[in-house]
Amino acid sequence: MNIEQFYPLFLQSEKVTIDSRKIGKNDIFFAFSGENFNAATLAEKAIENGALAVIVEQEDFENKDNNIFYVPSTLDFLQELAIHHRNQLQIPIIGLTGSNGKTTTKEIIHAVLSEKFNVQYTFGNLNNHIGVPLTILSIKPEHEMAVIEMGANHQKEIELLCTISLPDYGYITNFGKAHLEGFGGFEGVIKGKSELYDYLKKNQKTIIVNENDPIQVEKTENYIPKITFGKNNSDYQFELFSEGNFVGLKYKEVKAVSKLTGEYNFTNLCAAASLGLHFGINFEKIKHAIENYTPTNMRSQVVKKEGKTLVLDTYNANPSSMTASLHNFITFEGSKTIIIGDMLELGEESEKEHQNILKLAQELGFNEIITVGKNFKSVNFSSESFENTAELIEYLKLNKIQSENILLKGSRGVALEKSIDFI
Ligand code: ATP
Ligand code: MG
C-alpha cells in the first residue's frame, strides 16, 4: 500500500485516530499495539464501529476486509501520510518548541490568530512523533493556518518533527533546564531545540526572536527573515505590566491584561502579539484575544478556593520553570505556602537542582514550604517533606494550610493536582 494510493481515502475520512475508544464513523484508525491490546483485535473492532479504514502491522489474522491495510510500520505510515498531506496544504504553519511555555504560547497564538483566521492547532499536549502527524492530518480545507507544538527530550527529534510539519514560521520559547538527561546537559538542550532554527534557515523561513534572550539572538544573528520583539529597536515593542497577580502587555498605550500569572508569560504573550501584528491583526483584536484566553490546563492557572488564592502549575516542572514560578509567587500579597513536587528527568544534576530550588525557596522566605517526592525528600529534612502525593493528602486531611496564597507546582509524574480537594 503506498501513500499516493491511500491518500484519496484519507481525504474522504472524518478524522484520523490512534485511540480505539474514539473511533467514529468514517474515521481512519491506526492500530498501534499496546500493552493490553492486540492490534489485530482492535482493527476488527474498528471496522465494526464504522471506521473507513484501518492501518495495521500484523498480518496474522483471518479478516480479509478490504478496509484493513497492512503496512510494515504503522508509525512510518502515519508520518508519511502526514508529510504527504502537509505537502498538499498551501497554508502557513507556525512551529513551536522550547523547554517551557510551548503549550501556553501555542494556545495564546491560536487565540490571537483566530481573531482573523480559521486556525488549526495542536490539541492539548500532543507534541511528539505521533502527536505532530496527527495534528497535521487534522488540518482540513477550511483551515487557513496552523500552530504546531513540537516537544522533544532528545537530539534529532525536532529535526524529525520539522520534516513532518514543514513550518513556515518558527519560535523557540526558551532554552531551559528541562529533559537534561535525554539531551545531555544544557548545551545539548540548546543544540536539540535549535534544530528548529536549522530547518528554518535551510529553507529560508521566518524565525520569531525574543531579543531579550541572548541565545536566541546569537543563534539568529544576521539571519533574515525574522520577526523580532523584546528590545527598543525590535520590530514590535511591548511593555510589561501587571494588574494584581496577572501579567499584561502594553502596545502603543493600549493595555491588554491576561488571565495568566507569572512574568515569564510576558514573553509568551509578546510572541503571540508579534505574530498577530505581523499577520495584520490590529492590537484591539489582539487585546480581545489575550483578555479572553482563560487557562484551564494547570499551567499558570489562578483559582480562588474558600477565600484562598491557589496557583495551579502542576502540569510540569523543571529547574527553570520552578525558579520562574517561585520568583513570581513571592510577589503575591499576603501569606504564602508553596507545595512543590519533584522535578523529574534531570539525570545526574537531579540532587543538585533539587537542593538549589529548596535553597531558593528558603531564601525567598515563604511562610511554609512543603515538598513532595523522593528527590526533594533526599534533600529536605523538614517534617513537611512527603514521599508522594498520597502522603501529602493524608497530611492535608489533618492539617489545614493557613496561608492566604498557595502554590502547587511539580512534574507531571507527581500529580500534585490530586491534592487540591484536600486543601
Ligand atoms: P511540555 O514540555 O509539558 O509540553 P510546555 O513547554 O508546553 O511543556 P507549558 O505547559 O506551556 O510548557 O508550561 C509549563 C510551565 O512552564 C508553566 O506553567 C510555567 O510554570 C512555565 N513557563 C511557561 N512559559 C514559560 C517561559 N516562557 N519561561 C519559563 N517558564 C515558563
Ligand atoms: Mg506542552
Coordinates of C-alpha atoms and ligand atoms in Angstrom, one line a residue:
M1 CA 0.0 0.0 0.0
N2 CA 1.6 3.3 -0.9
I3 CA 0.7 6.7 0.3
E4 CA -0.5 8.2 -3.0
Q5 CA -2.9 5.3 -3.4
F6 CA -4.2 5.7 0.1
Y7 CA -4.4 9.5 0.1
P8 CA -7.8 9.8 -1.6
L9 CA -9.3 7.6 1.1
F10 CA -7.8 9.8 3.8
L11 CA -9.4 12.9 2.1
Q12 CA -12.8 11.3 2.5
S13 CA -12.3 10.5 6.1
E14 CA -13.7 12.4 9.1
K15 CA -10.6 12.1 11.3
V16 CA -7.5 10.0 12.0
T17 CA -7.2 8.4 15.4
I18 CA -4.9 6.0 17.2
D19 CA -7.3 5.7 20.1
S20 CA -9.7 2.8 19.7
R21 CA -12.2 4.4 22.1
K22 CA -12.5 7.4 19.9
I23 CA -13.3 5.7 16.6
G24 CA -16.3 7.2 14.9
K25 CA -18.0 6.6 11.5
N26 CA -15.7 7.3 8.6
D27 CA -12.6 7.6 10.7
I28 CA -9.2 6.2 9.9
F29 CA -7.8 4.1 12.7
F30 CA -4.1 3.4 13.1
A31 CA -3.8 0.3 15.3
F32 CA -0.7 0.6 17.4
S33 CA -0.3 -2.4 19.6
G34 CA -0.4 -1.5 23.3
E35 CA 0.4 -3.5 26.4
N36 CA -3.1 -4.5 26.9
F37 CA -4.3 -4.7 23.4
N38 CA -3.6 -6.7 20.3
A39 CA -3.7 -4.5 17.2
A40 CA -5.5 -7.2 15.2
T41 CA -8.4 -7.3 17.6
L42 CA -8.6 -3.6 17.6
A43 CA -8.6 -3.5 13.9
E44 CA -11.7 -5.8 13.6
K45 CA -13.5 -3.8 16.3
A46 CA -12.7 -0.6 14.5
I47 CA -14.4 -1.8 11.3
E48 CA -17.4 -2.9 13.3
N49 CA -17.6 0.7 14.7
G50 CA -17.8 2.1 11.2
A51 CA -14.1 3.0 10.5
L52 CA -13.4 3.8 6.9
A53 CA -10.0 2.3 7.0
V54 CA -7.7 0.6 9.5
I55 CA -3.9 0.6 9.3
V56 CA -2.3 -2.4 11.0
E57 CA 1.1 -4.0 11.1
Q58 CA 0.3 -7.6 11.8
E59 CA -0.8 -10.0 9.1
D60 CA -1.6 -12.9 11.4
F61 CA -5.4 -12.8 11.5
E62 CA -8.1 -14.0 9.2
N63 CA -10.1 -10.9 8.5
K64 CA -9.8 -10.1 4.8
D65 CA -11.8 -6.9 5.0
N66 CA -10.9 -4.6 2.1
N67 CA -10.6 -1.7 4.5
I68 CA -7.9 -3.2 6.6
F69 CA -4.5 -2.2 5.3
Y70 CA -1.2 -3.9 6.2
V71 CA 1.9 -1.9 6.4
P72 CA 5.4 -2.7 7.6
S73 CA 5.3 0.1 10.2
T74 CA 2.2 1.8 11.4
L75 CA 4.3 4.7 12.7
D76 CA 6.1 5.2 9.5
F77 CA 2.9 5.1 7.5
L78 CA 1.3 7.7 9.8
Q79 CA 4.3 10.0 9.5
E80 CA 4.5 9.6 5.7
L81 CA 0.8 10.2 5.3
A82 CA 1.2 13.4 7.3
I83 CA 4.1 14.6 5.2
H84 CA 2.1 13.9 2.0
H85 CA -0.8 15.8 3.4
R86 CA 1.4 18.7 4.5
N87 CA 2.8 19.0 1.0
Q88 CA -0.6 19.4 -0.4
L89 CA -1.5 22.2 2.0
Q90 CA -1.0 25.8 0.9
I91 CA -1.2 27.3 4.4
P92 CA 1.4 28.8 6.7
I93 CA 2.3 26.6 9.6
I94 CA 3.8 28.0 12.8
G95 CA 6.1 25.6 14.6
L96 CA 6.9 26.0 18.3
T97 CA 9.4 24.3 20.5
G98 CA 11.3 25.3 23.7
S99 CA 11.9 24.0 27.2
N100 CA 9.0 25.8 28.9
G101 CA 5.9 27.5 27.7
K102 CA 5.2 25.8 24.4
T103 CA 1.6 24.8 25.1
T104 CA 0.8 28.2 26.7
T105 CA 2.3 30.1 23.8
K106 CA 0.5 27.8 21.3
E107 CA -2.8 28.5 23.0
I108 CA -2.3 32.2 23.0
I109 CA -1.1 32.3 19.4
H110 CA -4.1 30.3 18.4
A111 CA -6.4 32.7 20.3
V112 CA -4.8 35.8 18.7
L113 CA -4.7 34.4 15.1
S114 CA -8.3 33.2 15.4
E115 CA -9.4 36.8 15.6
K116 CA -8.9 36.8 11.8
F117 CA -8.2 33.3 10.5
N118 CA -9.5 29.8 10.8
V119 CA -6.6 28.2 12.7
Q120 CA -6.0 24.6 13.5
Y121 CA -3.7 23.8 16.4
T122 CA -2.1 21.0 18.4
F123 CA -4.8 19.6 20.7
G124 CA -3.6 19.6 24.3
N125 CA 0.0 18.5 24.5
L126 CA 0.1 16.1 21.5
N127 CA 3.6 17.3 20.6
N128 CA 5.6 14.2 19.8
H129 CA 6.4 11.9 16.8
I130 CA 2.8 10.7 16.9
G131 CA 1.0 13.9 18.0
V132 CA 2.5 16.1 15.4
P133 CA 1.5 13.9 12.4
L134 CA -2.0 13.6 13.9
T135 CA -2.2 17.3 14.2
I136 CA -1.1 17.8 10.6
L137 CA -3.7 15.2 9.5
S138 CA -6.4 17.1 11.3
I139 CA -5.9 20.1 9.1
K140 CA -8.9 20.5 6.8
P141 CA -9.5 22.5 3.6
E142 CA -11.2 25.3 5.6
H143 CA -8.2 25.9 7.8
E144 CA -6.1 28.9 6.9
M145 CA -3.2 28.4 9.3
A146 CA -1.9 26.0 11.8
V147 CA 0.1 26.2 15.0
I148 CA 2.1 23.1 15.8
E149 CA 3.7 22.4 19.2
M150 CA 6.8 20.3 18.9
G151 CA 8.2 18.6 22.0
A152 CA 11.5 16.8 22.4
N153 CA 13.6 15.1 25.0
H154 CA 16.5 14.1 22.9
Q155 CA 18.5 15.1 19.8
K156 CA 17.1 14.9 16.3
E157 CA 13.5 14.8 17.5
I158 CA 12.8 18.4 16.5
E159 CA 14.5 17.7 13.2
L160 CA 12.1 14.9 12.5
L161 CA 9.1 16.9 13.5
C162 CA 10.2 19.7 11.2
T163 CA 10.3 17.3 8.3
I164 CA 6.7 16.3 9.0
S165 CA 5.2 19.8 9.7
L166 CA 7.4 21.9 7.3
P167 CA 6.9 25.1 9.3
D168 CA 7.0 28.4 7.6
Y169 CA 7.4 30.3 10.9
G170 CA 9.2 29.1 14.0
Y171 CA 9.6 30.2 17.6
I172 CA 11.6 28.7 20.4
T173 CA 10.0 29.8 23.7
N174 CA 13.2 29.4 25.7
F175 CA 16.2 27.3 26.4
G176 CA 15.9 25.9 29.9
K177 CA 16.9 23.1 32.1
A178 CA 14.4 20.5 31.0
H179 CA 15.0 16.9 29.9
L180 CA 18.7 17.4 30.8
E181 CA 19.0 13.6 30.9
G182 CA 18.0 12.9 27.4
F183 CA 19.6 15.9 25.8
G184 CA 22.9 15.5 27.5
G185 CA 23.1 18.7 29.6
F186 CA 22.2 22.3 28.9
E187 CA 24.4 22.6 25.8
G188 CA 22.5 19.6 24.5
V189 CA 19.2 21.3 25.1
I190 CA 20.4 24.3 23.0
K191 CA 21.6 22.1 20.2
G192 CA 18.4 19.9 20.2
K193 CA 15.9 22.8 20.3
S194 CA 18.0 24.7 17.7
E195 CA 17.1 22.0 15.1
L196 CA 14.1 24.2 14.5
Y197 CA 16.3 27.1 13.6
D198 CA 18.4 24.8 11.4
Y199 CA 15.3 23.8 9.5
L200 CA 14.0 27.3 9.1
K201 CA 17.4 28.7 8.0
K202 CA 17.9 25.9 5.5
N203 CA 14.5 26.7 3.9
Q204 CA 14.6 30.5 4.3
K205 CA 11.6 30.5 6.6
T206 CA 10.8 33.1 9.2
I207 CA 12.2 33.0 12.7
I208 CA 10.5 34.8 15.6
V209 CA 13.1 36.1 18.0
N210 CA 12.8 37.3 21.6
E211 CA 15.7 39.8 21.5
N212 CA 15.9 39.6 25.3
D213 CA 17.1 36.1 25.1
P214 CA 20.9 36.1 24.3
I215 CA 20.9 32.6 23.0
Q216 CA 18.1 33.3 20.5
V217 CA 19.9 36.5 19.4
E218 CA 23.2 34.7 19.0
K219 CA 21.6 31.8 17.1
T220 CA 19.8 34.1 14.6
E221 CA 22.4 36.8 14.2
N222 CA 22.4 38.2 10.6
Y223 CA 19.6 35.9 9.6
I224 CA 16.6 37.1 7.7
P225 CA 13.7 36.7 7.5
K226 CA 12.8 37.2 11.2
I227 CA 10.2 38.9 13.3
T228 CA 11.7 40.4 16.5
F229 CA 10.4 41.7 19.8
G230 CA 11.9 42.5 23.2
K231 CA 14.2 45.4 22.6
N232 CA 13.7 49.1 21.7
N233 CA 14.8 48.6 18.1
S234 CA 12.9 45.3 17.7
D235 CA 10.1 45.0 15.1
Y236 CA 7.5 45.1 17.8
Q237 CA 7.8 46.7 21.2
F238 CA 5.7 45.8 24.2
E239 CA 5.8 46.9 27.8
L240 CA 5.3 44.6 30.7
F241 CA 3.0 45.5 33.4
S242 CA 0.9 43.6 36.0
E243 CA -2.5 44.0 37.4
G244 CA -3.0 42.2 40.6
N245 CA -1.4 38.8 40.1
F246 CA -1.9 38.9 36.3
V247 CA 0.6 39.8 33.7
G248 CA -0.2 42.1 30.9
L249 CA 1.4 43.8 27.9
K250 CA 1.1 47.3 26.6
Y251 CA 1.5 48.2 22.9
K252 CA 1.4 51.9 21.9
E253 CA -0.5 52.9 25.0
V254 CA -3.1 50.1 24.7
K255 CA -3.1 47.7 27.6
A256 CA -4.0 44.0 27.5
V257 CA -4.3 42.1 30.8
S258 CA -4.1 38.4 30.6
K259 CA -5.6 35.8 33.0
L260 CA -2.1 34.3 33.3
T261 CA 0.2 34.7 36.3
G262 CA 4.0 34.8 36.1
E263 CA 6.2 37.3 34.4
Y264 CA 7.5 34.5 32.2
N265 CA 4.2 34.6 30.4
F266 CA 5.0 38.1 29.2
T267 CA 7.3 36.7 26.5
N268 CA 4.7 34.1 25.6
L269 CA 2.2 36.9 25.1
C270 CA 4.7 39.0 23.2
A271 CA 5.4 36.2 20.7
A272 CA 1.7 35.8 20.1
A273 CA 1.1 39.5 19.7
S274 CA 4.0 39.9 17.4
L275 CA 2.7 37.2 15.1
G276 CA -0.8 38.7 15.3
L277 CA 0.6 42.1 14.2
H278 CA 2.7 40.5 11.5
F279 CA -0.4 38.9 10.1
G280 CA -2.3 42.2 10.1
I281 CA -4.5 41.8 13.1
N282 CA -4.9 45.2 14.9
F283 CA -3.9 45.4 18.6
E284 CA -7.5 46.0 19.7
K285 CA -8.3 42.5 18.4
I286 CA -5.2 41.0 19.9
K287 CA -6.1 42.6 23.3
H288 CA -9.5 41.0 22.9
A289 CA -7.9 37.6 22.4
I290 CA -5.5 37.9 25.2
E291 CA -8.1 39.1 27.7
N292 CA -10.5 36.3 26.9
Y293 CA -8.0 33.5 27.0
T294 CA -8.5 31.6 30.2
P295 CA -6.0 28.9 31.1
T296 CA -7.8 25.7 32.3
N297 CA -5.0 23.4 31.9
M298 CA -3.0 23.6 35.2
R299 CA -0.5 25.9 33.6
S300 CA -0.1 29.3 35.4
Q301 CA -3.7 29.0 36.4
V302 CA -5.0 31.0 39.3
V303 CA -8.2 29.8 41.1
K304 CA -10.0 31.0 44.2
K305 CA -10.9 28.4 46.8
E306 CA -12.7 29.2 50.0
G307 CA -11.2 32.7 50.1
K308 CA -7.7 31.5 49.3
T309 CA -5.7 32.1 46.1
L310 CA -4.4 28.9 44.6
V311 CA -1.8 28.9 41.8
L312 CA -2.0 25.6 39.9
D313 CA 1.1 24.9 38.0
T314 CA 1.1 21.2 38.3
Y315 CA 1.3 20.3 34.7
N316 CA 5.1 20.1 34.7
A317 CA 8.2 21.4 36.4
N318 CA 11.9 21.7 35.8
P319 CA 14.5 23.9 37.4
S320 CA 13.9 26.9 35.0
S321 CA 10.1 26.9 35.3
M322 CA 10.3 26.2 39.0
T323 CA 12.6 29.1 39.6
A324 CA 10.4 31.4 37.5
S325 CA 7.3 30.2 39.3
L326 CA 8.8 30.8 42.8
H327 CA 10.0 34.3 41.9
N328 CA 6.5 35.1 40.6
F329 CA 4.7 33.7 43.6
I330 CA 6.8 35.6 46.2
T331 CA 5.3 38.8 44.7
F332 CA 1.7 37.8 45.8
E333 CA 0.3 39.9 48.6
G334 CA -0.3 38.1 51.9
S335 CA 1.0 34.9 53.5
K336 CA 2.3 32.2 51.2
T337 CA 2.7 28.4 51.2
I338 CA 4.4 26.5 48.5
I339 CA 3.8 22.9 47.7
I340 CA 6.5 21.8 45.3
G341 CA 6.9 18.4 43.8
D342 CA 9.9 16.6 42.3
M343 CA 11.4 17.8 39.0
L344 CA 11.8 14.6 37.0
E345 CA 14.2 13.6 34.2
L346 CA 17.1 15.6 35.4
G347 CA 19.7 12.8 35.4
E348 CA 23.0 13.4 37.2
E349 CA 22.0 17.0 38.0
S350 CA 18.9 16.0 39.9
E351 CA 20.2 16.2 43.5
K352 CA 21.9 19.5 43.0
E353 CA 18.9 21.0 41.2
H354 CA 16.5 20.0 44.0
Q355 CA 18.9 21.4 46.6
N356 CA 19.1 24.7 44.7
I357 CA 15.4 25.0 44.5
L358 CA 14.9 24.3 48.1
K359 CA 17.6 26.8 49.0
L360 CA 16.0 29.4 46.7
A361 CA 12.6 28.8 48.4
Q362 CA 14.1 29.3 51.8
E363 CA 15.9 32.5 50.8
L364 CA 12.8 33.9 49.2
G365 CA 11.1 33.4 52.6
F366 CA 7.8 31.7 52.0
N367 CA 5.7 31.2 55.2
E368 CA 5.6 27.4 54.6
I369 CA 7.5 25.1 52.3
I370 CA 6.0 21.6 51.6
T371 CA 7.9 19.2 49.3
V372 CA 6.6 16.1 47.7
G373 CA 8.6 13.4 46.1
K374 CA 11.7 11.3 46.7
N375 CA 14.1 13.7 45.2
F376 CA 13.1 16.6 47.4
K377 CA 12.9 14.2 50.4
S378 CA 16.5 13.3 50.0
V379 CA 17.5 17.0 50.4
N380 CA 14.7 18.3 52.6
F381 CA 14.8 17.0 56.2
S382 CA 11.9 19.0 57.5
S383 CA 8.7 17.3 58.7
E384 CA 6.8 18.7 55.8
S385 CA 8.6 16.6 53.2
F386 CA 6.5 13.8 51.7
E387 CA 7.4 10.9 49.5
N388 CA 4.4 11.2 47.2
T389 CA 1.1 13.0 46.7
A390 CA -0.8 10.3 48.6
E391 CA 1.2 11.0 51.7
L392 CA 0.6 14.7 51.2
I393 CA -3.1 14.1 51.1
E394 CA -3.0 12.2 54.4
Y395 CA -1.2 15.2 55.9
L396 CA -3.7 17.7 54.5
K397 CA -6.6 15.8 55.9
L398 CA -5.3 16.5 59.3
N399 CA -3.6 19.9 58.8
K400 CA -5.3 22.9 57.2
I401 CA -3.0 25.2 55.3
Q402 CA -3.2 28.6 56.9
S403 CA -1.7 30.8 54.2
E404 CA -3.8 33.1 52.0
N405 CA -1.9 32.0 48.9
I406 CA -0.9 28.5 47.9
L407 CA 1.3 27.5 45.0
L408 CA 1.3 23.9 43.7
K409 CA 4.0 23.1 41.2
G410 CA 5.6 19.8 40.3
S411 CA 6.3 17.4 37.5
R412 CA 3.5 15.6 35.8
G413 CA 4.5 12.3 37.4
V414 CA 4.0 13.7 40.9
A415 CA 0.3 14.7 40.0
L416 CA 0.1 17.3 42.7
E417 CA -3.3 18.3 41.5
K418 CA -4.8 15.3 43.2
S419 CA -4.3 17.1 46.5
I420 CA -6.4 20.2 45.5
D421 CA -9.6 18.8 47.0
F422 CA -7.9 18.4 50.4
I423 CA -6.6 22.0 50.6
Ligands
ATP1 P1 5.6 20.4 28.0 O1 7.1 20.1 27.8 O2 5.0 19.6 29.1 O3 4.9 20.3 26.7 P2 5.4 23.2 27.6 O4 6.7 23.7 27.1 O5 4.3 23.0 26.7 O6 5.6 21.9 28.5 P3 3.6 24.8 29.3 O7 2.8 23.6 29.5 O8 3.0 25.9 28.4 O9 5.0 24.3 28.7 O10 4.0 25.5 30.6 C1 4.5 24.7 31.7 C2 5.0 25.6 32.8 O11 6.2 26.3 32.3 C3 4.1 26.8 33.1 O12 3.1 26.5 33.9 C4 5.1 27.8 33.7 O13 5.3 27.5 35.0 C5 6.3 27.6 32.9 N1 6.5 28.6 31.8 C6 5.6 29.0 30.9 N2 6.2 29.8 30.0 C7 7.5 30.0 30.4 C8 8.6 30.7 29.9 N3 8.4 31.5 28.8 N4 9.8 30.6 30.5 C9 9.9 29.9 31.6 N5 8.9 29.2 32.2 C10 7.7 29.2 31.6
MG2 MG 3.3 21.3 26.2

